[in-house]
Amino acid sequence: MSDTTEDRCGACTENLTETDALIRSTLDPAEEYKMDNKKRGLALIFNQEHFFWHLRLSVRNGTNADRYNLERRLKNLNFEVRAYDNLKQVEVLDKINEAACENHSDSDCFLLVFLSHGENDHVYSYDGKISVQDITSLFKGDKCKSLVGKPKIFILQACRGDKHDDPVTACDAVDNKLKTNEVVVDASVLHTLPAGADFIMCYSVAEGYYSHRETVNGSWYIQDLCDLLQRYGESHEFTEVLTLVNRKVSMRSVGNSNDRSAIGKKQVPCFASMLTKKLYFRPKQ
């Protein structure tokens, strides 16, 4: 190896070492997102109970309980909540575009919840499906500059596959109207999607499995998420709360269902975090 080559390699090693040292000296594992802005931030809830007949999707009985619980919990965490029921595709996109175009400079973060059926990286509105990646892309830094460096939280209550713990046939029939708290599933597939720095994608179930919903009390995931946000949302770091949600949902099993093969089956949620700091929802002063 020539002296010139050795000099170059030495310089590269020196630069890498200096960079690593700089990262080590500035990287604080306890660093938190700045959450002392005037507002907590906007929270959008899209609640899809009914669907246009040609989509052949079942009515999502129990989802209104999810919406009510989420509204209450998010307001308790100081979010400005806007909830919408059974919007058409163009209406959903209009509401999301409006939110992305707003000025979030005096907000801590942004949150969006979609309660629906899902399929192939899409969630369903009343009359069609919408790409999850199209939704999240509107809040990236080049599109929504006032949210740069701030947490962007997406919560998706939708089925992500065709399995419980073992393959079963999904319940295609419309939920019965009796006040029996039967467990049903939300339809089809939703994949884990990349979003970008400061995003966190929260899924009701791991990829490839059914997401369970009780026809009176609402979905397992939203029930347990709301319960744990009430208990620990203001004191614990957000991903710690989500891990507790994973644990609590995983302890459930199907007890009452028209699909007899579903009895005893389980569910485990998951989240994909691109957060770069710790996230706390401490009370506003």
PDB file of C-alpha atoms in Angstrom:
ATOM      1  CA  MET A   1       0.000   0.000   0.000  1.00  0.00           C
ATOM      2  CA  SER A   2       1.395   3.430  -0.944  1.00  0.00           C
ATOM      3  CA  ASP A   3       2.019   6.203   1.574  1.00  0.00           C
ATOM      4  CA  THR A   4      -0.749   8.235  -0.091  1.00  0.00           C
ATOM      5  CA  THR A   5      -3.265   5.416   0.337  1.00  0.00           C
ATOM      6  CA  GLU A   6      -2.183   4.877   3.942  1.00  0.00           C
ATOM      7  CA  ASP A   7      -2.535   8.592   4.618  1.00  0.00           C
ATOM      8  CA  ARG A   8      -6.040   8.553   3.145  1.00  0.00           C
ATOM      9  CA  CYS A   9      -7.097   5.546   5.226  1.00  0.00           C
ATOM     10  CA  GLY A  10      -5.643   7.158   8.320  1.00  0.00           C
ATOM     11  CA  ALA A  11      -7.590  10.337   7.616  1.00  0.00           C
ATOM     12  CA  CYS A  12     -10.801   8.337   7.079  1.00  0.00           C
ATOM     13  CA  THR A  13     -10.292   6.475  10.354  1.00  0.00           C
ATOM     14  CA  GLU A  14      -9.535   9.717  12.141  1.00  0.00           C
ATOM     15  CA  ASN A  15     -12.684  11.355  10.723  1.00  0.00           C
ATOM     16  CA  LEU A  16     -14.849   8.398  11.661  1.00  0.00           C
ATOM     17  CA  THR A  17     -13.440   8.404  15.167  1.00  0.00           C
ATOM     18  CA  GLU A  18     -14.049  12.118  15.536  1.00  0.00           C
ATOM     19  CA  THR A  19     -17.625  11.726  14.267  1.00  0.00           C
ATOM     20  CA  ASP A  20     -18.299   8.818  16.605  1.00  0.00           C
ATOM     21  CA  ALA A  21     -16.882  10.803  19.503  1.00  0.00           C
ATOM     22  CA  LEU A  22     -19.087  13.781  18.610  1.00  0.00           C
ATOM     23  CA  ILE A  23     -22.203  11.577  18.477  1.00  0.00           C
ATOM     24  CA  ARG A  24     -21.302   9.974  21.806  1.00  0.00           C
ATOM     25  CA  SER A  25     -20.730  13.361  23.422  1.00  0.00           C
ATOM     26  CA  THR A  26     -24.013  14.903  22.188  1.00  0.00           C
ATOM     27  CA  LEU A  27     -26.358  11.886  22.324  1.00  0.00           C
ATOM     28  CA  ASP A  28     -28.405  12.093  25.509  1.00  0.00           C
ATOM     29  CA  PRO A  29     -30.460   8.891  25.973  1.00  0.00           C
ATOM     30  CA  ALA A  30     -32.824  10.770  28.290  1.00  0.00           C
ATOM     31  CA  GLU A  31     -33.568  13.569  25.821  1.00  0.00           C
ATOM     32  CA  GLU A  32     -37.283  14.267  25.436  1.00  0.00           C
ATOM     33  CA  TYR A  33     -39.407  15.942  22.805  1.00  0.00           C
ATOM     34  CA  LYS A  34     -40.261  19.530  23.650  1.00  0.00           C
ATOM     35  CA  MET A  35     -43.857  19.297  24.875  1.00  0.00           C
ATOM     36  CA  ASP A  36     -44.343  22.725  26.447  1.00  0.00           C
ATOM     37  CA  ASN A  37     -45.886  24.507  23.501  1.00  0.00           C
ATOM     38  CA  LYS A  38     -49.140  26.407  23.887  1.00  0.00           C
ATOM     39  CA  LYS A  39     -51.163  23.490  22.499  1.00  0.00           C
ATOM     40  CA  ARG A  40     -50.782  19.719  22.750  1.00  0.00           C
ATOM     41  CA  GLY A  41     -51.806  19.382  19.136  1.00  0.00           C
ATOM     42  CA  LEU A  42     -54.502  18.229  16.759  1.00  0.00           C
ATOM     43  CA  ALA A  43     -55.941  14.699  16.932  1.00  0.00           C
ATOM     44  CA  LEU A  44     -58.042  13.441  14.018  1.00  0.00           C
ATOM     45  CA  ILE A  45     -60.278  10.383  14.442  1.00  0.00           C
ATOM     46  CA  PHE A  46     -61.791   8.737  11.366  1.00  0.00           C
ATOM     47  CA  ASN A  47     -64.437   6.285  12.524  1.00  0.00           C
ATOM     48  CA  GLN A  48     -65.782   3.982   9.809  1.00  0.00           C
ATOM     49  CA  GLU A  49     -68.759   1.901  10.921  1.00  0.00           C
ATOM     50  CA  HIS A  50     -70.690   1.582   7.640  1.00  0.00           C
ATOM     51  CA  PHE A  51     -69.513   0.988   4.082  1.00  0.00           C
ATOM     52  CA  PHE A  52     -71.034   1.285   0.632  1.00  0.00           C
ATOM     53  CA  TRP A  53     -72.660  -2.029  -0.246  1.00  0.00           C
ATOM     54  CA  HIS A  54     -70.470  -2.759  -3.272  1.00  0.00           C
ATOM     55  CA  LEU A  55     -67.362  -3.020  -1.042  1.00  0.00           C
ATOM     56  CA  ARG A  56     -68.934  -6.070   0.661  1.00  0.00           C
ATOM     57  CA  LEU A  57     -67.487  -5.085   4.035  1.00  0.00           C
ATOM     58  CA  SER A  58     -69.267  -5.877   7.286  1.00  0.00           C
ATOM     59  CA  VAL A  59     -70.691  -3.209   9.567  1.00  0.00           C
ATOM     60  CA  ARG A  60     -68.180  -2.496  12.345  1.00  0.00           C
ATOM     61  CA  ASN A  61     -70.445  -2.661  15.381  1.00  0.00           C
ATOM     62  CA  GLY A  62     -68.618  -1.532  18.504  1.00  0.00           C
ATOM     63  CA  THR A  63     -66.496   1.085  16.743  1.00  0.00           C
ATOM     64  CA  ASN A  64     -68.535   3.971  18.190  1.00  0.00           C
ATOM     65  CA  ALA A  65     -67.438   2.850  21.656  1.00  0.00           C
ATOM     66  CA  ASP A  66     -63.850   3.134  20.404  1.00  0.00           C
ATOM     67  CA  ARG A  67     -64.472   6.630  19.090  1.00  0.00           C
ATOM     68  CA  TYR A  68     -66.063   7.771  22.364  1.00  0.00           C
ATOM     69  CA  ASN A  69     -63.256   6.311  24.478  1.00  0.00           C
ATOM     70  CA  LEU A  70     -60.550   7.824  22.292  1.00  0.00           C
ATOM     71  CA  GLU A  71     -62.157  11.269  22.272  1.00  0.00           C
ATOM     72  CA  ARG A  72     -62.343  11.283  26.057  1.00  0.00           C
ATOM     73  CA  ARG A  73     -58.786  10.046  26.611  1.00  0.00           C
ATOM     74  CA  LEU A  74     -57.188  12.341  24.034  1.00  0.00           C
ATOM     75  CA  LYS A  75     -59.032  15.381  25.396  1.00  0.00           C
ATOM     76  CA  ASN A  76     -57.744  14.448  28.850  1.00  0.00           C
ATOM     77  CA  LEU A  77     -54.230  14.596  27.363  1.00  0.00           C
ATOM     78  CA  ASN A  78     -55.037  18.125  26.082  1.00  0.00           C
ATOM     79  CA  PHE A  79     -55.446  17.254  22.410  1.00  0.00           C
ATOM     80  CA  GLU A  80     -57.827  19.211  20.194  1.00  0.00           C
ATOM     81  CA  VAL A  81     -59.954  16.323  18.925  1.00  0.00           C
ATOM     82  CA  ARG A  82     -61.849  16.312  15.632  1.00  0.00           C
ATOM     83  CA  ALA A  83     -63.825  13.116  15.053  1.00  0.00           C
ATOM     84  CA  TYR A  84     -65.567  12.119  11.837  1.00  0.00           C
ATOM     85  CA  ASP A  85     -67.961   9.257  11.101  1.00  0.00           C
ATOM     86  CA  ASN A  86     -68.369   7.310   7.857  1.00  0.00           C
ATOM     87  CA  LEU A  87     -66.738   9.852   5.556  1.00  0.00           C
ATOM     88  CA  LYS A  88     -66.354   9.153   1.856  1.00  0.00           C
ATOM     89  CA  GLN A  89     -62.886   8.841   0.349  1.00  0.00           C
ATOM     90  CA  VAL A  90     -62.720  12.406  -0.970  1.00  0.00           C
ATOM     91  CA  GLU A  91     -64.014  13.773   2.352  1.00  0.00           C
ATOM     92  CA  VAL A  92     -61.357  11.891   4.338  1.00  0.00           C
ATOM     93  CA  LEU A  93     -58.595  13.155   2.057  1.00  0.00           C
ATOM     94  CA  ASP A  94     -59.923  16.724   2.265  1.00  0.00           C
ATOM     95  CA  LYS A  95     -59.877  16.635   6.085  1.00  0.00           C
ATOM     96  CA  ILE A  96     -56.350  15.189   6.151  1.00  0.00           C
ATOM     97  CA  ASN A  97     -55.065  17.716   3.613  1.00  0.00           C
ATOM     98  CA  GLU A  98     -56.610  20.547   5.618  1.00  0.00           C
ATOM     99  CA  ALA A  99     -54.837  19.310   8.751  1.00  0.00           C
ATOM    100  CA  ALA A 100     -51.503  18.981   6.946  1.00  0.00           C
ATOM    101  CA  CYS A 101     -51.808  22.558   5.653  1.00  0.00           C
ATOM    102  CA  GLU A 102     -52.521  24.036   9.093  1.00  0.00           C
ATOM    103  CA  ASN A 103     -49.859  25.845  11.098  1.00  0.00           C
ATOM    104  CA  HIS A 104     -48.724  23.543  13.932  1.00  0.00           C
ATOM    105  CA  SER A 105     -45.982  25.874  15.183  1.00  0.00           C
ATOM    106  CA  ASP A 106     -47.546  26.284  18.638  1.00  0.00           C
ATOM    107  CA  SER A 107     -48.388  22.541  18.968  1.00  0.00           C
ATOM    108  CA  ASP A 108     -46.361  19.759  20.592  1.00  0.00           C
ATOM    109  CA  CYS A 109     -47.302  17.029  18.142  1.00  0.00           C
ATOM    110  CA  PHE A 110     -49.919  15.602  15.763  1.00  0.00           C
ATOM    111  CA  LEU A 111     -52.039  12.451  16.067  1.00  0.00           C
ATOM    112  CA  LEU A 112     -54.321  10.600  13.641  1.00  0.00           C
ATOM    113  CA  VAL A 113     -56.508   7.548  14.324  1.00  0.00           C
ATOM    114  CA  PHE A 114     -58.213   5.396  11.691  1.00  0.00           C
ATOM    115  CA  LEU A 115     -60.875   2.916  12.844  1.00  0.00           C
ATOM    116  CA  SER A 116     -61.841   0.763   9.879  1.00  0.00           C
ATOM    117  CA  HIS A 117     -61.186  -2.317   7.768  1.00  0.00           C
ATOM    118  CA  GLY A 118     -57.837  -2.528   5.984  1.00  0.00           C
ATOM    119  CA  GLU A 119     -56.331  -4.137   2.894  1.00  0.00           C
ATOM    120  CA  ASN A 120     -52.889  -4.151   1.218  1.00  0.00           C
ATOM    121  CA  ASP A 121     -51.438  -1.042   2.884  1.00  0.00           C
ATOM    122  CA  HIS A 122     -54.790   0.749   2.654  1.00  0.00           C
ATOM    123  CA  VAL A 123     -57.617   1.628   5.038  1.00  0.00           C
ATOM    124  CA  TYR A 124     -61.247   1.883   3.975  1.00  0.00           C
ATOM    125  CA  SER A 125     -63.409   4.983   3.915  1.00  0.00           C
ATOM    126  CA  TYR A 126     -67.139   4.657   3.325  1.00  0.00           C
ATOM    127  CA  ASP A 127     -66.791   4.194  -0.439  1.00  0.00           C
ATOM    128  CA  GLY A 128     -63.181   3.250  -1.158  1.00  0.00           C
ATOM    129  CA  LYS A 129     -59.714   2.578   0.183  1.00  0.00           C
ATOM    130  CA  ILE A 130     -56.934   5.042   0.932  1.00  0.00           C
ATOM    131  CA  SER A 131     -53.199   4.368   0.987  1.00  0.00           C
ATOM    132  CA  VAL A 132     -51.727   4.711   4.478  1.00  0.00           C
ATOM    133  CA  GLN A 133     -48.469   5.882   2.918  1.00  0.00           C
ATOM    134  CA  ASP A 134     -50.329   8.637   1.062  1.00  0.00           C
ATOM    135  CA  ILE A 135     -51.718   9.796   4.412  1.00  0.00           C
ATOM    136  CA  THR A 136     -48.396   9.798   6.280  1.00  0.00           C
ATOM    137  CA  SER A 137     -46.506  11.440   3.396  1.00  0.00           C
ATOM    138  CA  LEU A 138     -48.593  14.600   3.831  1.00  0.00           C
ATOM    139  CA  PHE A 139     -46.992  15.152   7.251  1.00  0.00           C
ATOM    140  CA  LYS A 140     -43.345  14.733   6.273  1.00  0.00           C
ATOM    141  CA  GLY A 141     -41.015  17.698   6.542  1.00  0.00           C
ATOM    142  CA  ASP A 142     -41.213  18.767   2.916  1.00  0.00           C
ATOM    143  CA  LYS A 143     -45.019  18.923   3.042  1.00  0.00           C
ATOM    144  CA  CYS A 144     -45.730  20.056   6.623  1.00  0.00           C
ATOM    145  CA  LYS A 145     -42.820  22.189   7.806  1.00  0.00           C
ATOM    146  CA  SER A 146     -44.479  23.240  11.090  1.00  0.00           C
ATOM    147  CA  LEU A 147     -44.331  19.610  12.301  1.00  0.00           C
ATOM    148  CA  VAL A 148     -40.623  19.103  11.543  1.00  0.00           C
ATOM    149  CA  GLY A 149     -38.920  17.611  14.592  1.00  0.00           C
ATOM    150  CA  LYS A 150     -42.246  16.974  16.336  1.00  0.00           C
ATOM    151  CA  PRO A 151     -43.874  13.600  17.059  1.00  0.00           C
ATOM    152  CA  LYS A 152     -46.388  12.406  14.484  1.00  0.00           C
ATOM    153  CA  ILE A 153     -48.508   9.574  15.859  1.00  0.00           C
ATOM    154  CA  PHE A 154     -50.660   7.300  13.686  1.00  0.00           C
ATOM    155  CA  ILE A 155     -52.964   4.732  15.307  1.00  0.00           C
ATOM    156  CA  LEU A 156     -54.532   2.137  13.010  1.00  0.00           C
ATOM    157  CA  GLN A 157     -57.304  -0.144  14.272  1.00  0.00           C
ATOM    158  CA  ALA A 158     -57.709  -2.507  11.329  1.00  0.00           C
ATOM    159  CA  CYS A 159     -57.094  -6.129  10.506  1.00  0.00           C
ATOM    160  CA  ARG A 160     -53.685  -6.981   9.064  1.00  0.00           C
ATOM    161  CA  GLY A 161     -54.109 -10.527   7.785  1.00  0.00           C
ATOM    162  CA  ASP A 162     -56.104 -13.723   7.709  1.00  0.00           C
ATOM    163  CA  LYS A 163     -54.962 -15.521  10.883  1.00  0.00           C
ATOM    164  CA  HIS A 164     -55.610 -15.626  14.610  1.00  0.00           C
ATOM    165  CA  ASP A 165     -52.991 -17.974  16.041  1.00  0.00           C
ATOM    166  CA  ASP A 166     -54.143 -20.535  13.466  1.00  0.00           C
ATOM    167  CA  PRO A 167     -55.872 -19.940  10.110  1.00  0.00           C
ATOM    168  CA  VAL A 168     -59.636 -19.386  10.467  1.00  0.00           C
ATOM    169  CA  THR A 169     -62.448 -18.150   8.272  1.00  0.00           C
ATOM    170  CA  ALA A 170     -63.245 -14.476   8.793  1.00  0.00           C
ATOM    171  CA  CYS A 171     -66.757 -13.601   9.919  1.00  0.00           C
ATOM    172  CA  ASP A 172     -68.308 -11.996   6.824  1.00  0.00           C
ATOM    173  CA  ALA A 173     -71.816 -11.654   8.215  1.00  0.00           C
ATOM    174  CA  VAL A 174     -73.065  -8.363   9.580  1.00  0.00           C
ATOM    175  CA  ASP A 175     -72.830  -8.324  13.381  1.00  0.00           C
ATOM    176  CA  ASN A 176     -76.097  -9.236  15.043  1.00  0.00           C
ATOM    177  CA  LYS A 177     -78.037  -6.384  16.641  1.00  0.00           C
ATOM    178  CA  LEU A 178     -78.515  -8.091  19.981  1.00  0.00           C
ATOM    179  CA  LYS A 179     -76.621  -6.644  22.938  1.00  0.00           C
ATOM    180  CA  THR A 180     -74.430  -9.721  23.069  1.00  0.00           C
ATOM    181  CA  ASN A 181     -70.771  -8.795  23.326  1.00  0.00           C
ATOM    182  CA  GLU A 182     -69.595 -11.049  20.521  1.00  0.00           C
ATOM    183  CA  VAL A 183     -66.038 -10.925  19.183  1.00  0.00           C
ATOM    184  CA  VAL A 184     -65.662 -10.323  15.433  1.00  0.00           C
ATOM    185  CA  VAL A 185     -62.729  -9.295  13.245  1.00  0.00           C
ATOM    186  CA  ASP A 186     -61.835  -6.336  11.071  1.00  0.00           C
ATOM    187  CA  ALA A 187     -61.163  -7.407   7.503  1.00  0.00           C
ATOM    188  CA  SER A 188     -58.012  -7.993   5.498  1.00  0.00           C
ATOM    189  CA  VAL A 189     -54.339  -6.989   5.322  1.00  0.00           C
ATOM    190  CA  LEU A 190     -52.305  -3.991   6.464  1.00  0.00           C
ATOM    191  CA  HIS A 191     -48.496  -3.977   6.237  1.00  0.00           C
ATOM    192  CA  THR A 192     -46.004  -2.127   8.399  1.00  0.00           C
ATOM    193  CA  LEU A 193     -45.045   0.998   6.477  1.00  0.00           C
ATOM    194  CA  PRO A 194     -41.988   3.241   6.633  1.00  0.00           C
ATOM    195  CA  ALA A 195     -42.894   6.834   7.401  1.00  0.00           C
ATOM    196  CA  GLY A 196     -39.927   8.974   8.437  1.00  0.00           C
ATOM    197  CA  ALA A 197     -38.135  10.508  11.406  1.00  0.00           C
ATOM    198  CA  ASP A 198     -40.354  11.448  14.353  1.00  0.00           C
ATOM    199  CA  PHE A 199     -43.208   9.195  13.184  1.00  0.00           C
ATOM    200  CA  ILE A 200     -44.645   6.349  15.214  1.00  0.00           C
ATOM    201  CA  MET A 201     -47.056   3.864  13.631  1.00  0.00           C
ATOM    202  CA  CYS A 202     -49.284   2.052  16.145  1.00  0.00           C
ATOM    203  CA  TYR A 203     -51.055  -1.060  14.886  1.00  0.00           C
ATOM    204  CA  SER A 204     -53.853  -2.958  16.585  1.00  0.00           C
ATOM    205  CA  VAL A 205     -52.312  -6.284  15.577  1.00  0.00           C
ATOM    206  CA  ALA A 206     -49.086  -7.730  14.237  1.00  0.00           C
ATOM    207  CA  GLU A 207     -48.882  -8.176  10.475  1.00  0.00           C
ATOM    208  CA  GLY A 208     -50.679 -11.239   9.143  1.00  0.00           C
ATOM    209  CA  TYR A 209     -53.224 -11.580  11.957  1.00  0.00           C
ATOM    210  CA  TYR A 210     -56.804 -10.647  12.787  1.00  0.00           C
ATOM    211  CA  SER A 211     -57.697  -7.643  14.915  1.00  0.00           C
ATOM    212  CA  HIS A 212     -60.558  -8.458  17.319  1.00  0.00           C
ATOM    213  CA  ARG A 213     -63.497  -6.169  18.029  1.00  0.00           C
ATOM    214  CA  GLU A 214     -66.303  -6.673  20.528  1.00  0.00           C
ATOM    215  CA  THR A 215     -69.664  -5.628  19.111  1.00  0.00           C
ATOM    216  CA  VAL A 216     -70.638  -3.724  22.265  1.00  0.00           C
ATOM    217  CA  ASN A 217     -67.431  -2.648  24.004  1.00  0.00           C
ATOM    218  CA  GLY A 218     -65.301  -1.940  20.942  1.00  0.00           C
ATOM    219  CA  SER A 219     -61.949  -3.308  19.816  1.00  0.00           C
ATOM    220  CA  TRP A 220     -59.556  -4.970  22.245  1.00  0.00           C
ATOM    221  CA  TYR A 221     -56.732  -2.680  21.202  1.00  0.00           C
ATOM    222  CA  ILE A 222     -58.575   0.621  21.625  1.00  0.00           C
ATOM    223  CA  GLN A 223     -60.172  -0.526  24.892  1.00  0.00           C
ATOM    224  CA  ASP A 224     -56.786  -1.339  26.389  1.00  0.00           C
ATOM    225  CA  LEU A 225     -55.008   1.653  24.836  1.00  0.00           C
ATOM    226  CA  CYS A 226     -57.566   4.026  26.373  1.00  0.00           C
ATOM    227  CA  ASP A 227     -57.429   2.274  29.743  1.00  0.00           C
ATOM    228  CA  LEU A 228     -53.639   2.494  29.929  1.00  0.00           C
ATOM    229  CA  LEU A 229     -53.558   6.082  28.657  1.00  0.00           C
ATOM    230  CA  GLN A 230     -55.926   6.951  31.511  1.00  0.00           C
ATOM    231  CA  ARG A 231     -53.675   5.247  34.052  1.00  0.00           C
ATOM    232  CA  TYR A 232     -50.216   6.017  32.720  1.00  0.00           C
ATOM    233  CA  GLY A 233     -50.554   8.476  29.824  1.00  0.00           C
ATOM    234  CA  GLU A 234     -49.369  11.489  31.822  1.00  0.00           C
ATOM    235  CA  SER A 235     -46.603   9.748  33.771  1.00  0.00           C
ATOM    236  CA  HIS A 236     -44.993   7.142  31.504  1.00  0.00           C
ATOM    237  CA  GLU A 237     -43.102   7.451  28.242  1.00  0.00           C
ATOM    238  CA  PHE A 238     -45.434   6.757  25.295  1.00  0.00           C
ATOM    239  CA  THR A 239     -43.652   3.687  23.899  1.00  0.00           C
ATOM    240  CA  GLU A 240     -43.658   2.220  27.420  1.00  0.00           C
ATOM    241  CA  VAL A 241     -47.444   2.659  27.467  1.00  0.00           C
ATOM    242  CA  LEU A 242     -47.682   0.962  24.061  1.00  0.00           C
ATOM    243  CA  THR A 243     -45.629  -1.957  25.357  1.00  0.00           C
ATOM    244  CA  LEU A 244     -48.070  -2.311  28.253  1.00  0.00           C
ATOM    245  CA  VAL A 245     -50.916  -2.262  25.705  1.00  0.00           C
ATOM    246  CA  ASN A 246     -49.194  -5.104  23.826  1.00  0.00           C
ATOM    247  CA  ARG A 247     -49.001  -7.090  27.044  1.00  0.00           C
ATOM    248  CA  LYS A 248     -52.597  -6.458  28.112  1.00  0.00           C
ATOM    249  CA  VAL A 249     -54.117  -7.273  24.699  1.00  0.00           C
ATOM    250  CA  SER A 250     -51.980 -10.425  24.442  1.00  0.00           C
ATOM    251  CA  MET A 251     -53.554 -11.682  27.683  1.00  0.00           C
ATOM    252  CA  ARG A 252     -57.043 -11.637  26.112  1.00  0.00           C
ATOM    253  CA  SER A 253     -58.639 -14.502  24.184  1.00  0.00           C
ATOM    254  CA  VAL A 254     -61.842 -14.906  22.193  1.00  0.00           C
ATOM    255  CA  GLY A 255     -64.661 -16.150  24.418  1.00  0.00           C
ATOM    256  CA  ASN A 256     -67.883 -15.520  22.480  1.00  0.00           C
ATOM    257  CA  SER A 257     -68.020 -15.600  18.681  1.00  0.00           C
ATOM    258  CA  ASN A 258     -70.233 -16.929  15.905  1.00  0.00           C
ATOM    259  CA  ASP A 259     -67.038 -18.356  14.423  1.00  0.00           C
ATOM    260  CA  ARG A 260     -66.531 -21.334  16.733  1.00  0.00           C
ATOM    261  CA  SER A 261     -62.977 -21.896  15.465  1.00  0.00           C
ATOM    262  CA  ALA A 262     -62.040 -18.454  16.767  1.00  0.00           C
ATOM    263  CA  ILE A 263     -62.787 -19.389  20.401  1.00  0.00           C
ATOM    264  CA  GLY A 264     -59.624 -19.147  22.483  1.00  0.00           C
ATOM    265  CA  LYS A 265     -57.641 -17.282  19.816  1.00  0.00           C
ATOM    266  CA  LYS A 266     -55.448 -14.340  20.730  1.00  0.00           C
ATOM    267  CA  GLN A 267     -54.048 -11.046  19.389  1.00  0.00           C
ATOM    268  CA  VAL A 268     -50.830  -9.073  19.826  1.00  0.00           C
ATOM    269  CA  PRO A 269     -50.573  -5.406  18.759  1.00  0.00           C
ATOM    270  CA  CYS A 270     -47.331  -3.813  17.601  1.00  0.00           C
ATOM    271  CA  PHE A 271     -45.801  -0.430  16.891  1.00  0.00           C
ATOM    272  CA  ALA A 272     -43.065   0.804  14.571  1.00  0.00           C
ATOM    273  CA  SER A 273     -41.250   3.750  16.112  1.00  0.00           C
ATOM    274  CA  MET A 274     -39.183   6.252  14.169  1.00  0.00           C
ATOM    275  CA  LEU A 275     -39.195   8.584  17.176  1.00  0.00           C
ATOM    276  CA  THR A 276     -35.788  10.087  17.938  1.00  0.00           C
ATOM    277  CA  LYS A 277     -36.424  11.162  21.554  1.00  0.00           C
ATOM    278  CA  LYS A 278     -38.553  10.119  24.496  1.00  0.00           C
ATOM    279  CA  LEU A 279     -42.219  11.154  24.274  1.00  0.00           C
ATOM    280  CA  TYR A 280     -44.181  12.192  27.369  1.00  0.00           C
ATOM    281  CA  PHE A 281     -47.673  13.667  27.646  1.00  0.00           C
ATOM    282  CA  ARG A 282     -47.162  15.377  30.984  1.00  0.00           C
ATOM    283  CA  PRO A 283     -49.996  17.656  32.152  1.00  0.00           C
ATOM    284  CA  LYS A 284     -50.055  21.150  30.669  1.00  0.00           C
ATOM    285  CA  GLN A 285     -49.326  23.922  33.172  1.00  0.00           C
TER     286      GLN A 285
END
